Each structure stands twice: as C-alpha cells, then as structure tokens.
Amino acid sequence: MAGGKSETPVSLSDRELQIIDLVAAGLTNQEIAGKLEISKRTVDNHISNILTKTETENRVALVRWALQWGKVCLNDVNCCTLPKQVE
C-alpha cells in the first residue's frame, strides 16, 4: 500500500471496530448481538453502515479490508490495539 497505514480511509466508531473484530472472529449477527447485549437489528444496522463506509460488498471483503488497514488481529497475525469491549 502506498503511503503506509498511518491514516485510514474512513472514520469508524469504537463500536463499529468492535463489530468488525467479532465479524472477523466468525460470529453471526445474532451472536454479536448477544455478546454486545444489543439487538440483532442494531448489529444489522451497524454492519450495513460499516459496509457502506468501507466500500465493501460483504463480510469477507470487510474482513479483508480490516486486515489491510490493521483493524483486526487474527491468530496473532496483523495485531493491533482494539477498543476495549464493554461488558
């Protein structure tokens, strides 16, 4: 990538980053809703907004985007600092 990873192409909230992390972990929208104690519809809305912001078409493309921009850490690969999850 030209220019490095110092600036991301979009601005995502901490909640959106949490959801991306959970999508990358393989959770369904229903599982994400349960883990974050929010409704599935809220998760659906977040994911729709995230796909629009990142200009990705689906969950696989979103995870690829997140890996490219250092937004997720999978199996100690591409590790980064993620926002703390509210429990």
GROMACS .gro file of N, CA and C in nm, residues 7-85:
model
  237
    7GLU      N    1  -0.294   0.664   0.813
    7GLU     CA    2  -0.429   0.717   0.815
    7GLU      C    3  -0.523   0.621   0.743
    8THR      N    4  -0.635   0.594   0.806
    8THR     CA    5  -0.732   0.506   0.743
    8THR      C    6  -0.819   0.585   0.648
    9PRO      N    7  -0.880   0.518   0.551
    9PRO     CA    8  -0.962   0.589   0.453
    9PRO      C    9  -1.098   0.631   0.508
   10VAL      N   10  -1.139   0.577   0.623
   10VAL     CA   11  -1.269   0.609   0.680
   10VAL      C   12  -1.257   0.623   0.830
   11SER      N   13  -1.356   0.687   0.888
   11SER     CA   14  -1.361   0.702   1.033
   11SER      C   15  -1.466   0.606   1.088
   12LEU      N   16  -1.423   0.517   1.178
   12LEU     CA   17  -1.513   0.420   1.239
   12LEU      C   18  -1.519   0.442   1.389
   13SER      N   19  -1.636   0.424   1.446
   13SER     CA   20  -1.652   0.438   1.591
   13SER      C   21  -1.593   0.316   1.662
   14ASP      N   22  -1.572   0.327   1.792
   14ASP     CA   23  -1.524   0.215   1.870
   14ASP      C   24  -1.619   0.095   1.859
   15ARG      N   25  -1.749   0.121   1.860
   15ARG     CA   26  -1.848   0.012   1.847
   15ARG      C   27  -1.836  -0.055   1.711
   16GLU      N   28  -1.818   0.024   1.605
   16GLU     CA   29  -1.802  -0.035   1.472
   16GLU      C   30  -1.676  -0.121   1.466
   17LEU      N   31  -1.568  -0.076   1.529
   17LEU     CA   32  -1.446  -0.156   1.532
   17LEU      C   33  -1.465  -0.285   1.611
   18GLN      N   34  -1.542  -0.279   1.719
   18GLN     CA   35  -1.573  -0.400   1.795
   18GLN      C   36  -1.649  -0.499   1.708
   19ILE      N   37  -1.745  -0.449   1.634
   19ILE     CA   38  -1.826  -0.535   1.549
   19ILE      C   39  -1.741  -0.596   1.438
   20ILE      N   40  -1.653  -0.518   1.378
   20ILE     CA   41  -1.563  -0.573   1.276
   20ILE      C   42  -1.479  -0.686   1.335
   21ASP      N   43  -1.428  -0.665   1.456
   21ASP     CA   44  -1.348  -0.768   1.522
   21ASP      C   45  -1.428  -0.896   1.540
   22LEU      N   46  -1.554  -0.883   1.580
   22LEU     CA   47  -1.638  -1.000   1.602
   22LEU      C   48  -1.677  -1.068   1.470
   23VAL      N   49  -1.698  -0.989   1.365
   23VAL     CA   50  -1.723  -1.046   1.233
   23VAL      C   51  -1.601  -1.126   1.190
   24ALA      N   52  -1.482  -1.070   1.210
   24ALA     CA   53  -1.358  -1.138   1.172
   24ALA      C   54  -1.338  -1.266   1.252
   25ALA      N   55  -1.392  -1.270   1.373
   25ALA     CA   56  -1.383  -1.390   1.457
   25ALA      C   57  -1.482  -1.497   1.414
   26GLY      N   58  -1.569  -1.463   1.319
   26GLY     CA   59  -1.662  -1.561   1.264
   26GLY      C   60  -1.799  -1.563   1.328
   27LEU      N   61  -1.831  -1.464   1.411
   27LEU     CA   62  -1.961  -1.461   1.476
   27LEU      C   63  -2.070  -1.415   1.380
   28THR      N   64  -2.190  -1.470   1.399
   28THR     CA   65  -2.306  -1.426   1.322
   28THR      C   66  -2.357  -1.295   1.383
   29ASN      N   67  -2.448  -1.229   1.313
   29ASN     CA   68  -2.507  -1.107   1.368
   29ASN      C   69  -2.579  -1.135   1.499
   30GLN      N   70  -2.649  -1.249   1.508
   30GLN     CA   71  -2.719  -1.284   1.631
   30GLN      C   72  -2.620  -1.306   1.746
   31GLU      N   73  -2.509  -1.372   1.718
   31GLU     CA   74  -2.407  -1.395   1.821
   31GLU      C   75  -2.341  -1.265   1.864
   32ILE      N   76  -2.317  -1.176   1.769
   32ILE     CA   77  -2.261  -1.044   1.802
   32ILE      C   78  -2.357  -0.968   1.892
   33ALA      N   79  -2.486  -0.972   1.857
   33ALA     CA   80  -2.587  -0.903   1.938
   33ALA      C   81  -2.585  -0.955   2.081
   34GLY      N   82  -2.580  -1.085   2.098
   34GLY     CA   83  -2.577  -1.143   2.232
   34GLY      C   84  -2.452  -1.103   2.309
   35LYS      N   85  -2.338  -1.107   2.242
   35LYS     CA   86  -2.211  -1.074   2.309
   35LYS      C   87  -2.208  -0.927   2.352
   36LEU      N   88  -2.261  -0.838   2.267
   36LEU     CA   89  -2.257  -0.695   2.298
   36LEU      C   90  -2.382  -0.648   2.372
   37GLU      N   91  -2.477  -0.739   2.393
   37GLU     CA   92  -2.603  -0.707   2.462
   37GLU      C   93  -2.678  -0.595   2.393
   38ILE      N   94  -2.689  -0.608   2.261
   38ILE     CA   95  -2.768  -0.516   2.181
   38ILE      C   96  -2.857  -0.600   2.091
   39SER      N   97  -2.954  -0.539   2.024
   39SER     CA   98  -3.044  -0.617   1.938
   39SER      C   99  -2.975  -0.657   1.809
   40LYS      N  100  -3.024  -0.764   1.749
   40LYS     CA  101  -2.972  -0.809   1.620
   40LYS      C  102  -2.993  -0.701   1.516
   41ARG      N  103  -3.105  -0.633   1.524
   41ARG     CA  104  -3.133  -0.526   1.427
   41ARG      C  105  -3.029  -0.414   1.436
   42THR      N  106  -2.985  -0.383   1.557
   42THR     CA  107  -2.880  -0.283   1.575
   42THR      C  108  -2.751  -0.330   1.511
   43VAL      N  109  -2.718  -0.458   1.529
   43VAL     CA  110  -2.599  -0.515   1.466
   43VAL      C  111  -2.613  -0.507   1.314
   44ASP      N  112  -2.730  -0.546   1.263
   44ASP     CA  113  -2.755  -0.538   1.119
   44ASP      C  114  -2.729  -0.396   1.067
   45ASN      N  115  -2.780  -0.297   1.140
   45ASN     CA  116  -2.761  -0.157   1.100
   45ASN      C  117  -2.615  -0.117   1.104
   46HIS      N  118  -2.545  -0.158   1.211
   46HIS     CA  119  -2.402  -0.126   1.222
   46HIS      C  120  -2.326  -0.186   1.103
   47ILE      N  121  -2.353  -0.313   1.073
   47ILE     CA  122  -2.280  -0.378   0.965
   47ILE      C  123  -2.312  -0.313   0.831
   48SER      N  124  -2.436  -0.277   0.810
   48SER     CA  125  -2.472  -0.207   0.687
   48SER      C  126  -2.395  -0.075   0.675
   49ASN      N  127  -2.390   0.000   0.785
   49ASN     CA  128  -2.316   0.128   0.785
   49ASN      C  129  -2.167   0.105   0.762
   50ILE      N  130  -2.112   0.001   0.824
   50ILE     CA  131  -1.969  -0.030   0.810
   50ILE      C  132  -1.938  -0.067   0.664
   51LEU      N  133  -2.023  -0.150   0.605
   51LEU     CA  134  -2.000  -0.189   0.465
   51LEU      C  135  -2.003  -0.066   0.374
   52THR      N  136  -2.094   0.026   0.401
   52THR     CA  137  -2.102   0.149   0.322
   52THR      C  138  -1.977   0.234   0.342
   53LYS      N  139  -1.937   0.255   0.466
   53LYS     CA  140  -1.821   0.339   0.496
   53LYS      C  141  -1.693   0.281   0.436
   54THR      N  142  -1.679   0.150   0.441
   54THR     CA  143  -1.556   0.086   0.393
   54THR      C  144  -1.562   0.051   0.245
   55GLU      N  145  -1.678   0.076   0.185
   55GLU     CA  146  -1.699   0.046   0.043
   55GLU      C  147  -1.669  -0.101   0.013
   56THR      N  148  -1.716  -0.189   0.104
   56THR     CA  149  -1.703  -0.333   0.085
   56THR      C  150  -1.843  -0.390   0.061
   57GLU      N  151  -1.847  -0.503  -0.008
   57GLU     CA  152  -1.976  -0.559  -0.050
   57GLU      C  153  -2.030  -0.667   0.042
   58ASN      N  154  -1.943  -0.728   0.123
   58ASN     CA  155  -1.988  -0.838   0.208
   58ASN      C  156  -1.891  -0.856   0.325
   59ARG      N  157  -1.920  -0.953   0.410
   59ARG     CA  158  -1.840  -0.975   0.530
   59ARG      C  159  -1.697  -1.017   0.498
   60VAL      N  160  -1.680  -1.099   0.395
   60VAL     CA  161  -1.545  -1.143   0.357
   60VAL      C  162  -1.462  -1.023   0.311
   61ALA      N  163  -1.520  -0.940   0.226
   61ALA     CA  164  -1.449  -0.821   0.179
   61ALA      C  165  -1.421  -0.727   0.296
   62LEU      N  166  -1.512  -0.720   0.391
   62LEU     CA  167  -1.492  -0.635   0.509
   62LEU      C  168  -1.373  -0.684   0.590
   63VAL      N  169  -1.363  -0.814   0.613
   63VAL     CA  170  -1.251  -0.869   0.689
   63VAL      C  171  -1.120  -0.844   0.615
   64ARG      N  172  -1.122  -0.861   0.483
   64ARG     CA  173  -1.002  -0.829   0.403
   64ARG      C  174  -0.961  -0.684   0.421
   65TRP      N  175  -1.060  -0.595   0.415
   65TRP     CA  176  -1.034  -0.451   0.433
   65TRP      C  177  -0.975  -0.427   0.572
   66ALA      N  178  -1.036  -0.489   0.674
   66ALA     CA  179  -0.991  -0.469   0.812
   66ALA      C  180  -0.849  -0.519   0.832
   67LEU      N  181  -0.814  -0.630   0.771
   67LEU     CA  182  -0.676  -0.681   0.778
   67LEU      C  183  -0.581  -0.586   0.708
   68GLN      N  184  -0.620  -0.538   0.592
   68GLN     CA  185  -0.536  -0.447   0.515
   68GLN      C  186  -0.505  -0.320   0.593
   69TRP      N  187  -0.603  -0.268   0.664
   69TRP     CA  188  -0.587  -0.143   0.737
   69TRP      C  189  -0.551  -0.162   0.883
   70GLY      N  190  -0.521  -0.286   0.924
   70GLY     CA  191  -0.477  -0.310   1.061
   70GLY      C  192  -0.585  -0.291   1.165
   71LYS      N  193  -0.710  -0.321   1.128
   71LYS     CA  194  -0.822  -0.301   1.220
   71LYS      C  195  -0.858  -0.427   1.298
   72VAL      N  196  -0.804  -0.542   1.258
   72VAL     CA  197  -0.831  -0.666   1.330
   72VAL      C  198  -0.701  -0.742   1.349
   73CYS      N  199  -0.705  -0.833   1.443
   73CYS     CA  200  -0.592  -0.918   1.476
   73CYS      C  201  -0.643  -1.061   1.476
   74LEU      N  202  -0.592  -1.144   1.383
   74LEU     CA  203  -0.636  -1.282   1.374
   74LEU      C  204  -0.520  -1.376   1.405
   75ASN      N  205  -0.536  -1.456   1.510
   75ASN     CA  206  -0.434  -1.555   1.547
   75ASN      C  207  -0.295  -1.493   1.556
   76ASP      N  208  -0.285  -1.380   1.623
   76ASP     CA  209  -0.159  -1.309   1.641
   76ASP      C  210  -0.095  -1.261   1.511
   77VAL      N  211  -0.174  -1.256   1.403
   77VAL     CA  212  -0.127  -1.203   1.276
   77VAL      C  213  -0.191  -1.066   1.257
   78ASN      N  214  -0.113  -0.968   1.218
   78ASN     CA  215  -0.166  -0.835   1.192
   78ASN      C  216  -0.221  -0.771   1.319
   79CYS      N  217  -0.156  -0.796   1.433
   79CYS     CA  218  -0.209  -0.749   1.562
   79CYS      C  219  -0.205  -0.597   1.573
   80CYS      N  220  -0.306  -0.546   1.638
   80CYS     CA  221  -0.322  -0.403   1.656
   80CYS      C  222  -0.395  -0.380   1.788
   81THR      N  223  -0.403  -0.257   1.831
   81THR     CA  224  -0.476  -0.223   1.951
   81THR      C  225  -0.623  -0.204   1.916
   82LEU      N  226  -0.709  -0.284   1.977
   82LEU     CA  227  -0.852  -0.274   1.952
   82LEU      C  228  -0.920  -0.206   2.070
   83PRO      N  229  -1.032  -0.141   2.047
   83PRO     CA  230  -1.104  -0.077   2.158
   83PRO      C  231  -1.149  -0.183   2.258
   84LYS      N  232  -1.154  -0.144   2.383
   84LYS     CA  233  -1.199  -0.233   2.488
   84LYS      C  234  -1.347  -0.260   2.471
   85GLN      N  235  -1.388  -0.387   2.490
   85GLN     CA  236  -1.529  -0.421   2.481
   85GLN      C  237  -1.596  -0.391   2.614
   0.00000   0.00000   0.00000
